[in-house]
CSV table of C-alpha atoms and ligand atoms in Angstrom, one decimal:
chain,number,residue,atom,x,y,z
A,1,MET,CA,-13.9,-8.5,-21.6
A,2,PRO,CA,-16.5,-8.3,-18.8
A,3,ASP,CA,-18.5,-5.1,-18.6
A,4,ILE,CA,-16.3,-3.5,-15.9
A,5,GLN,CA,-18.3,-0.2,-15.7
A,6,ARG,CA,-21.5,-2.0,-15.0
A,7,ILE,CA,-19.8,-4.2,-12.3
A,8,LEU,CA,-18.2,-1.1,-10.6
A,9,ASP,CA,-21.5,0.8,-10.6
A,10,SER,CA,-23.2,-2.2,-8.9
A,11,ILE,CA,-20.4,-2.5,-6.4
A,12,ALA,CA,-20.6,1.3,-5.6
A,13,ALA,CA,-24.4,1.0,-5.1
A,14,GLU,CA,-23.9,-1.9,-2.8
A,15,ALA,CA,-21.3,0.0,-0.8
A,16,ALA,CA,-23.5,3.1,-0.5
A,17,ALA,CA,-26.2,1.0,1.1
A,18,ALA,CA,-23.9,-1.0,3.4
A,19,PRO,CA,-25.0,-0.7,7.1
A,20,ASP,CA,-21.7,-2.0,8.5
A,21,ARG,CA,-18.9,0.2,7.4
A,22,GLY,CA,-16.2,-0.7,9.9
A,23,ARG,CA,-14.3,1.8,12.1
A,24,VAL,CA,-12.3,4.8,10.8
A,25,ALA,CA,-8.7,4.7,12.2
A,26,ASP,CA,-8.4,7.2,15.0
A,27,TYR,CA,-4.9,6.6,16.4
A,28,ILE,CA,-3.7,9.1,13.8
A,29,PRO,CA,-5.9,12.1,14.8
A,30,ALA,CA,-6.1,13.7,11.4
A,31,LEU,CA,-7.6,10.4,9.9
A,32,ALA,CA,-10.4,10.3,12.5
A,33,ARG,CA,-12.2,13.1,10.8
A,34,ILE,CA,-12.7,11.3,7.5
A,35,ASP,CA,-16.4,10.6,6.5
A,36,PRO,CA,-17.0,6.8,6.7
A,37,MET,CA,-19.7,7.1,4.0
A,38,ARG,CA,-17.0,7.7,1.4
A,39,PHE,CA,-16.4,4.9,-1.2
A,40,GLY,CA,-14.5,4.9,-4.4
A,41,ILE,CA,-13.1,2.3,-6.8
A,42,ALA,CA,-11.0,2.6,-10.0
A,43,VAL,CA,-9.7,0.1,-12.5
A,44,VAL,CA,-7.0,0.6,-15.1
A,45,THR,CA,-6.8,-2.3,-17.6
A,46,ALA,CA,-3.7,-3.6,-19.3
A,47,GLY,CA,-5.2,-2.0,-22.5
A,48,GLY,CA,-5.0,1.4,-20.8
A,49,ARG,CA,-8.7,2.0,-20.2
A,50,MET,CA,-9.8,3.6,-16.9
A,51,PHE,CA,-13.1,2.7,-15.2
A,52,ALA,CA,-14.3,4.2,-12.0
A,53,ALA,CA,-17.3,4.6,-9.6
A,54,GLY,CA,-18.2,6.5,-6.5
A,55,ASP,CA,-15.6,8.9,-4.9
A,56,ALA,CA,-12.8,7.7,-7.2
A,57,ALA,CA,-11.4,11.2,-7.8
A,58,GLU,CA,-11.2,12.2,-4.1
A,59,PRO,CA,-7.7,12.0,-2.6
A,60,PHE,CA,-7.3,10.1,0.6
A,61,SER,CA,-4.3,9.2,2.8
A,62,ILE,CA,-2.7,6.1,1.2
A,63,GLN,CA,-0.7,5.3,4.4
A,64,SER,CA,0.7,1.7,4.2
A,65,ILE,CA,0.0,1.4,0.5
A,66,SER,CA,3.0,3.7,0.1
A,67,LYS,CA,5.2,0.9,1.4
A,68,VAL,CA,4.8,-0.8,-2.0
A,69,PHE,CA,6.4,2.2,-3.8
A,70,ALA,CA,9.0,2.6,-1.1
A,71,LEU,CA,10.0,-1.1,-1.4
A,72,THR,CA,10.3,-0.7,-5.1
A,73,MET,CA,12.7,2.3,-4.6
A,74,ALA,CA,14.7,0.6,-1.9
A,75,LEU,CA,15.2,-2.6,-4.0
A,76,GLY,CA,16.5,-0.3,-6.8
A,77,LYS,CA,19.1,1.2,-4.3
A,78,ALA,CA,20.1,-1.9,-2.3
A,79,GLY,CA,19.2,-4.7,-4.7
A,80,PRO,CA,18.7,-8.2,-3.1
A,81,GLY,CA,21.0,-7.0,-0.2
A,82,LEU,CA,17.9,-5.5,1.3
A,83,TRP,CA,16.8,-9.0,2.3
A,84,LYS,CA,19.6,-9.3,4.8
A,85,ARG,CA,17.8,-6.6,6.8
A,86,VAL,CA,14.1,-7.4,6.2
A,87,GLY,CA,12.4,-10.8,5.8
A,88,ARG,CA,9.9,-12.0,3.3
A,89,GLU,CA,7.5,-14.0,5.5
A,90,PRO,CA,4.0,-13.1,6.6
A,91,SER,CA,4.0,-11.9,10.2
A,92,GLY,CA,0.7,-13.3,11.4
A,93,SER,CA,0.6,-10.3,13.7
A,94,ALA,CA,-0.6,-6.7,13.7
A,95,PHE,CA,1.1,-4.1,11.4
A,96,ASN,CA,2.6,-2.3,14.4
A,97,SER,CA,3.5,-5.3,16.5
A,98,ILE,CA,6.8,-5.2,18.4
A,99,VAL,CA,7.0,-8.7,19.9
A,100,GLN,CA,8.4,-10.6,17.0
A,101,LEU,CA,11.3,-8.2,16.6
A,102,GLU,CA,13.0,-9.4,19.8
A,103,HIS,CA,12.9,-13.0,18.8
A,104,GLU,CA,14.2,-12.1,15.3
A,105,HIS,CA,17.0,-9.9,16.5
A,106,GLY,CA,15.7,-6.6,15.0
A,107,ILE,CA,15.1,-8.1,11.5
A,108,PRO,CA,11.4,-7.4,10.6
A,109,ARG,CA,9.4,-10.2,9.1
A,110,ASN,CA,8.6,-8.4,5.9
A,111,PRO,CA,8.7,-4.9,4.3
A,112,PHE,CA,5.0,-4.1,4.8
A,113,ILE,CA,4.7,-4.3,8.6
A,114,ASN,CA,5.7,-0.9,10.1
A,115,ALA,CA,9.1,-2.1,11.3
A,116,GLY,CA,10.0,-3.5,7.9
A,117,ALA,CA,8.9,-0.3,6.1
A,118,ILE,CA,11.0,1.8,8.5
A,119,VAL,CA,14.1,-0.3,7.5
A,120,VAL,CA,13.1,0.2,3.8
A,121,ASP,CA,13.0,4.0,4.5
A,122,ASP,CA,16.5,3.8,6.1
A,123,VAL,CA,17.7,2.4,2.8
A,124,ILE,CA,16.0,5.1,0.8
A,125,LEU,CA,17.5,7.8,3.1
A,126,GLY,CA,20.9,6.3,2.5
A,127,GLY,CA,22.6,8.7,4.9
A,128,GLY,CA,21.0,11.7,3.1
A,129,ASP,CA,18.6,14.3,4.5
A,130,PRO,CA,14.9,13.5,4.9
A,131,ARG,CA,13.7,16.4,2.8
A,132,GLY,CA,15.6,15.2,-0.2
A,133,ALA,CA,14.3,11.6,0.3
A,134,ILE,CA,10.7,12.8,0.7
A,135,GLY,CA,11.0,14.7,-2.5
A,136,GLU,CA,12.4,11.6,-4.2
A,137,VAL,CA,9.5,9.4,-3.1
A,138,LEU,CA,7.0,12.0,-4.2
A,139,ARG,CA,8.6,12.3,-7.6
A,140,PHE,CA,8.7,8.6,-8.0
A,141,VAL,CA,4.9,8.2,-7.3
A,142,ARG,CA,4.1,11.1,-9.6
A,143,TYR,CA,6.2,9.5,-12.3
A,144,LEU,CA,4.4,6.1,-11.9
A,145,ALA,CA,0.9,7.7,-11.9
A,146,GLU,CA,1.9,10.3,-14.6
A,147,ASP,CA,0.3,12.9,-12.4
A,148,ASP,CA,2.1,15.9,-10.9
A,149,GLU,CA,-0.9,16.9,-8.8
A,150,ILE,CA,-0.2,14.2,-6.3
A,151,THR,CA,0.9,15.8,-3.0
A,152,ILE,CA,1.7,14.9,0.6
A,153,ASP,CA,-1.0,15.9,3.2
A,154,MET,CA,1.2,17.9,5.6
A,155,GLU,CA,-1.5,17.9,8.3
A,156,VAL,CA,-1.6,14.1,8.3
A,157,ALA,CA,2.2,13.8,8.4
A,158,ARG,CA,2.3,16.2,11.3
A,159,SER,CA,-0.5,14.5,13.1
A,160,GLU,CA,1.3,11.1,12.9
A,161,ALA,CA,4.7,12.6,13.8
A,162,GLU,CA,3.1,14.0,17.0
A,163,THR,CA,1.5,10.8,18.0
A,164,GLY,CA,3.5,8.0,16.5
A,165,PHE,CA,5.2,6.7,19.6
A,166,ARG,CA,4.9,3.1,18.6
A,167,ASN,CA,6.9,3.6,15.4
A,168,LEU,CA,9.5,5.5,17.3
A,169,ALA,CA,9.8,2.6,19.6
A,170,LEU,CA,10.1,0.1,16.7
A,171,ALA,CA,12.8,2.3,15.1
A,172,ASN,CA,14.7,2.7,18.4
A,173,TYR,CA,14.5,-1.0,19.0
A,174,MET,CA,15.9,-1.9,15.6
A,175,LYS,CA,18.6,0.7,16.0
A,176,SER,CA,19.7,-1.2,19.2
A,177,PHE,CA,20.1,-4.3,17.0
A,178,GLY,CA,22.2,-2.3,14.5
A,179,ASN,CA,19.5,-2.6,11.8
A,180,LEU,CA,19.1,1.2,11.3
A,181,SER,CA,21.9,3.5,10.0
A,182,ALA,CA,20.2,6.9,10.0
A,183,ARG,CA,19.0,8.9,13.0
A,184,VAL,CA,15.7,7.6,14.2
A,185,ASP,CA,14.0,11.0,13.9
A,186,ASP,CA,15.1,11.3,10.2
A,187,VAL,CA,13.8,7.8,9.3
A,188,ILE,CA,10.5,8.5,11.0
A,189,ASN,CA,10.2,11.9,9.3
A,190,LEU,CA,10.5,10.2,5.9
A,191,TYR,CA,8.2,7.4,7.0
A,192,VAL,CA,5.3,9.7,8.2
A,193,ASN,CA,5.6,11.9,5.1
A,194,GLN,CA,5.5,8.9,2.7
A,195,CYS,CA,2.5,7.5,4.5
A,196,ALA,CA,0.8,10.9,4.2
A,197,LEU,CA,0.8,10.8,0.4
A,198,ALA,CA,-2.7,11.8,-0.7
A,199,MET,CA,-4.0,10.0,-3.8
A,200,SER,CA,-7.4,9.3,-5.3
A,201,CYS,CA,-8.4,5.8,-6.4
A,202,ARG,CA,-7.8,6.9,-10.0
A,203,GLN,CA,-4.2,8.1,-9.2
A,204,LEU,CA,-3.4,5.0,-7.2
A,205,ALA,CA,-4.6,2.6,-9.9
A,206,MET,CA,-2.4,4.5,-12.3
A,207,ALA,CA,0.6,4.3,-10.0
A,208,GLY,CA,0.1,0.5,-9.7
A,209,ARG,CA,0.2,-0.2,-13.4
A,210,PHE,CA,3.8,-1.2,-13.6
A,211,LEU,CA,3.0,-4.2,-11.3
A,212,MET,CA,0.3,-5.5,-13.7
A,213,ASP,CA,2.6,-5.0,-16.7
A,214,ASP,CA,5.7,-7.1,-15.8
A,215,GLY,CA,7.5,-4.0,-14.3
A,216,ARG,CA,7.0,-1.8,-17.3
A,217,HIS,CA,5.7,1.8,-17.1
A,218,PRO,CA,2.9,1.7,-19.6
A,219,GLY,CA,3.2,5.5,-20.3
A,220,THR,CA,6.9,5.6,-21.1
A,221,GLY,CA,7.5,2.0,-22.0
A,222,ARG,CA,10.5,1.9,-19.7
A,223,GLN,CA,11.1,-0.8,-17.1
A,224,VAL,CA,10.5,0.5,-13.6
A,225,VAL,CA,11.7,-2.8,-12.3
A,226,SER,CA,12.5,-6.1,-14.0
A,227,ALA,CA,9.6,-8.5,-14.7
A,228,LEU,CA,11.0,-10.8,-12.0
A,229,ARG,CA,11.1,-8.1,-9.4
A,230,ALA,CA,7.5,-7.0,-10.2
A,231,ARG,CA,6.5,-10.6,-9.8
A,232,ARG,CA,8.2,-10.8,-6.4
A,233,ILE,CA,6.7,-7.5,-5.2
A,234,ASN,CA,3.3,-8.9,-6.2
A,235,ALA,CA,4.1,-12.1,-4.2
A,236,LEU,CA,4.9,-10.1,-1.1
A,237,MET,CA,1.6,-8.1,-1.5
A,238,LEU,CA,-0.3,-11.3,-1.7
A,239,THR,CA,1.4,-12.9,1.3
A,240,CYS,CA,2.0,-9.9,3.5
A,241,GLY,CA,-0.1,-7.0,2.1
A,242,HIS,CA,-3.0,-7.3,4.6
A,243,TYR,CA,-0.9,-8.2,7.6
A,244,ASP,CA,-2.7,-10.9,9.7
A,245,GLY,CA,-5.6,-10.6,7.3
A,246,SER,CA,-3.5,-11.6,4.3
A,247,GLY,CA,-4.7,-15.2,4.3
A,248,GLU,CA,-8.4,-14.2,4.3
A,249,PHE,CA,-7.8,-11.6,1.5
A,250,ALA,CA,-6.0,-14.3,-0.6
A,251,PHE,CA,-8.9,-16.7,0.1
A,252,ARG,CA,-11.7,-14.3,-0.7
A,253,VAL,CA,-10.1,-12.1,-3.4
A,254,GLY,CA,-7.1,-14.1,-4.7
A,255,ILE,CA,-5.0,-11.2,-6.1
A,256,PRO,CA,-2.0,-9.3,-4.6
A,257,GLY,CA,-3.3,-6.4,-2.6
A,258,LYS,CA,-1.8,-3.8,-0.2
A,259,SER,CA,-4.0,-2.0,2.3
A,260,GLY,CA,-3.6,1.2,4.3
A,261,VAL,CA,-5.3,2.5,7.5
A,262,GLY,CA,-6.6,5.4,5.4
A,263,GLY,CA,-9.0,2.7,4.0
A,264,GLY,CA,-7.4,2.3,0.7
A,265,ILE,CA,-6.4,-1.0,-1.1
A,266,LEU,CA,-4.2,-1.3,-4.2
A,267,ALA,CA,-4.8,-4.6,-5.9
A,268,ILE,CA,-3.0,-6.0,-8.9
A,269,VAL,CA,-4.2,-8.6,-11.5
A,270,PRO,CA,-1.0,-9.4,-13.4
A,271,GLY,CA,-1.5,-8.9,-17.1
A,272,GLN,CA,-5.1,-7.6,-16.5
A,273,ALA,CA,-5.6,-4.7,-14.3
A,274,SER,CA,-4.4,-2.3,-11.6
A,275,ILE,CA,-7.2,-1.6,-9.1
A,276,ALA,CA,-7.7,0.9,-6.2
A,277,ALA,CA,-10.6,0.8,-3.8
A,278,TRP,CA,-11.2,3.1,-0.9
A,279,SER,CA,-13.6,3.2,2.0
A,280,PRO,CA,-12.3,4.7,5.3
A,281,GLY,CA,-13.9,2.2,7.7
A,282,LEU,CA,-11.6,-0.7,8.7
A,283,ASN,CA,-12.2,-4.2,9.9
A,284,ASP,CA,-10.7,-5.6,13.0
A,285,ARG,CA,-7.4,-6.3,11.2
A,286,GLY,CA,-7.0,-2.7,10.2
A,287,ASN,CA,-7.9,-3.3,6.6
A,288,SER,CA,-10.7,-1.5,4.7
A,289,LEU,CA,-13.9,-3.4,5.3
A,290,LEU,CA,-15.9,-2.3,2.3
A,291,GLY,CA,-12.8,-2.0,0.2
A,292,SER,CA,-12.2,-5.7,0.7
A,293,VAL,CA,-15.8,-6.6,0.0
A,294,ALA,CA,-15.6,-4.5,-3.2
A,295,LEU,CA,-12.5,-6.4,-4.4
A,296,GLU,CA,-14.1,-9.7,-3.6
A,297,ARG,CA,-17.2,-8.7,-5.7
A,298,LEU,CA,-15.0,-7.5,-8.5
A,299,SER,CA,-12.9,-10.7,-8.6
A,300,ASP,CA,-16.1,-12.8,-8.4
A,301,ALA,CA,-17.7,-10.9,-11.3
A,302,THR,CA,-14.6,-10.9,-13.6
A,303,GLY,CA,-12.9,-14.1,-12.6
A,304,TRP,CA,-9.7,-12.1,-11.9
A,305,SER,CA,-7.6,-14.2,-9.6
A,306,VAL,CA,-4.1,-15.4,-9.6
A,307,PHE,CA,-5.5,-18.9,-8.7
A,308,GLN,CA,-7.9,-19.2,-11.7
A,309,ALA,CA,-7.2,-19.9,-15.3
A,310,LEU,CA,-8.1,-17.0,-17.5
A,311,ARG,CA,-10.6,-17.7,-20.1
A,312,GLU,CA,-11.9,-14.9,-22.3
B,401,DON,O1,2.6,3.7,10.8
B,401,DON,C1,1.4,3.7,10.8
B,401,DON,O2,0.7,3.2,11.8
B,401,DON,C2,0.7,4.2,9.6
B,401,DON,N1,1.4,5.3,9.1
B,401,DON,C3,0.5,3.2,8.5
B,401,DON,C4,-0.2,1.9,9.0
B,401,DON,C5,-1.0,1.3,8.0
B,401,DON,O3,-1.5,1.9,7.0
B,401,DON,C6,-1.4,-0.1,8.2
B,401,DON,N2,-2.3,-0.6,7.2
B,401,DON,N3,-3.3,-1.1,7.2
């Protein structure tokens, strides 16, 4: 086993000194206030050990990373029928792009672009009320992380609800194609609240454990999803988790990862580790700049990659 703590300490030291930190997302006003100097990283190993460095205990807005948990829930409700309403191909376009939707008749390319995640939330709503569904998502994430202190940042949710005209447009457009059952306002209400989940790197790495462990919850020993489904969620993270930066992330880091505009990244090394990195500044694809660098350093130092044979 590599000396993970030493590696994380050196990654955090490099991040603290980095002159180029990217740009903090400001299209959601509540996110624009976050200090770009923040950096955290946490690793939970398959053996159950936690390693962390930097601001790993500070909660941040997980934003699109929540789409991994929402997809897991929606697959539980709709099963493979979900794939009639959402594709499984990388989009090669920005996370909030609308152009592809017209060509593809309101069927989003994948569940991680905003349009796809909105359809996923429509499945979770299942005709019910948004409050109940928001509670269900929160309970699920708390269960995965074994942490009841995880909350939703209401200010971030409100801020996005007040300014999220693009997502409203995506939802209305899909509704016009018959790919949304619930009221547009209800789906967007669930969506912004789910994106406003506030979690630290430690909590996020804990929540991701089932994806490193063939779908099993390491705390309870129960299957959250089947091994096959966990593998497929990981595949989608690898191919679509960084939007039009997914190829570059696979090239540099080589493990499934899901980013969020809050600057977080959840990354999974099947059988080895669940990792969360956070730095609020984003690159030009909307993914955490230093978070991506940190994961590249970590995979280089440990050899963790789905494309490399594991030799102890
Ligand atoms: O819908 C949005 O724009 C945000 N709530 C989430 C976008 C996001 O995190 C994209 N990830 N890099």
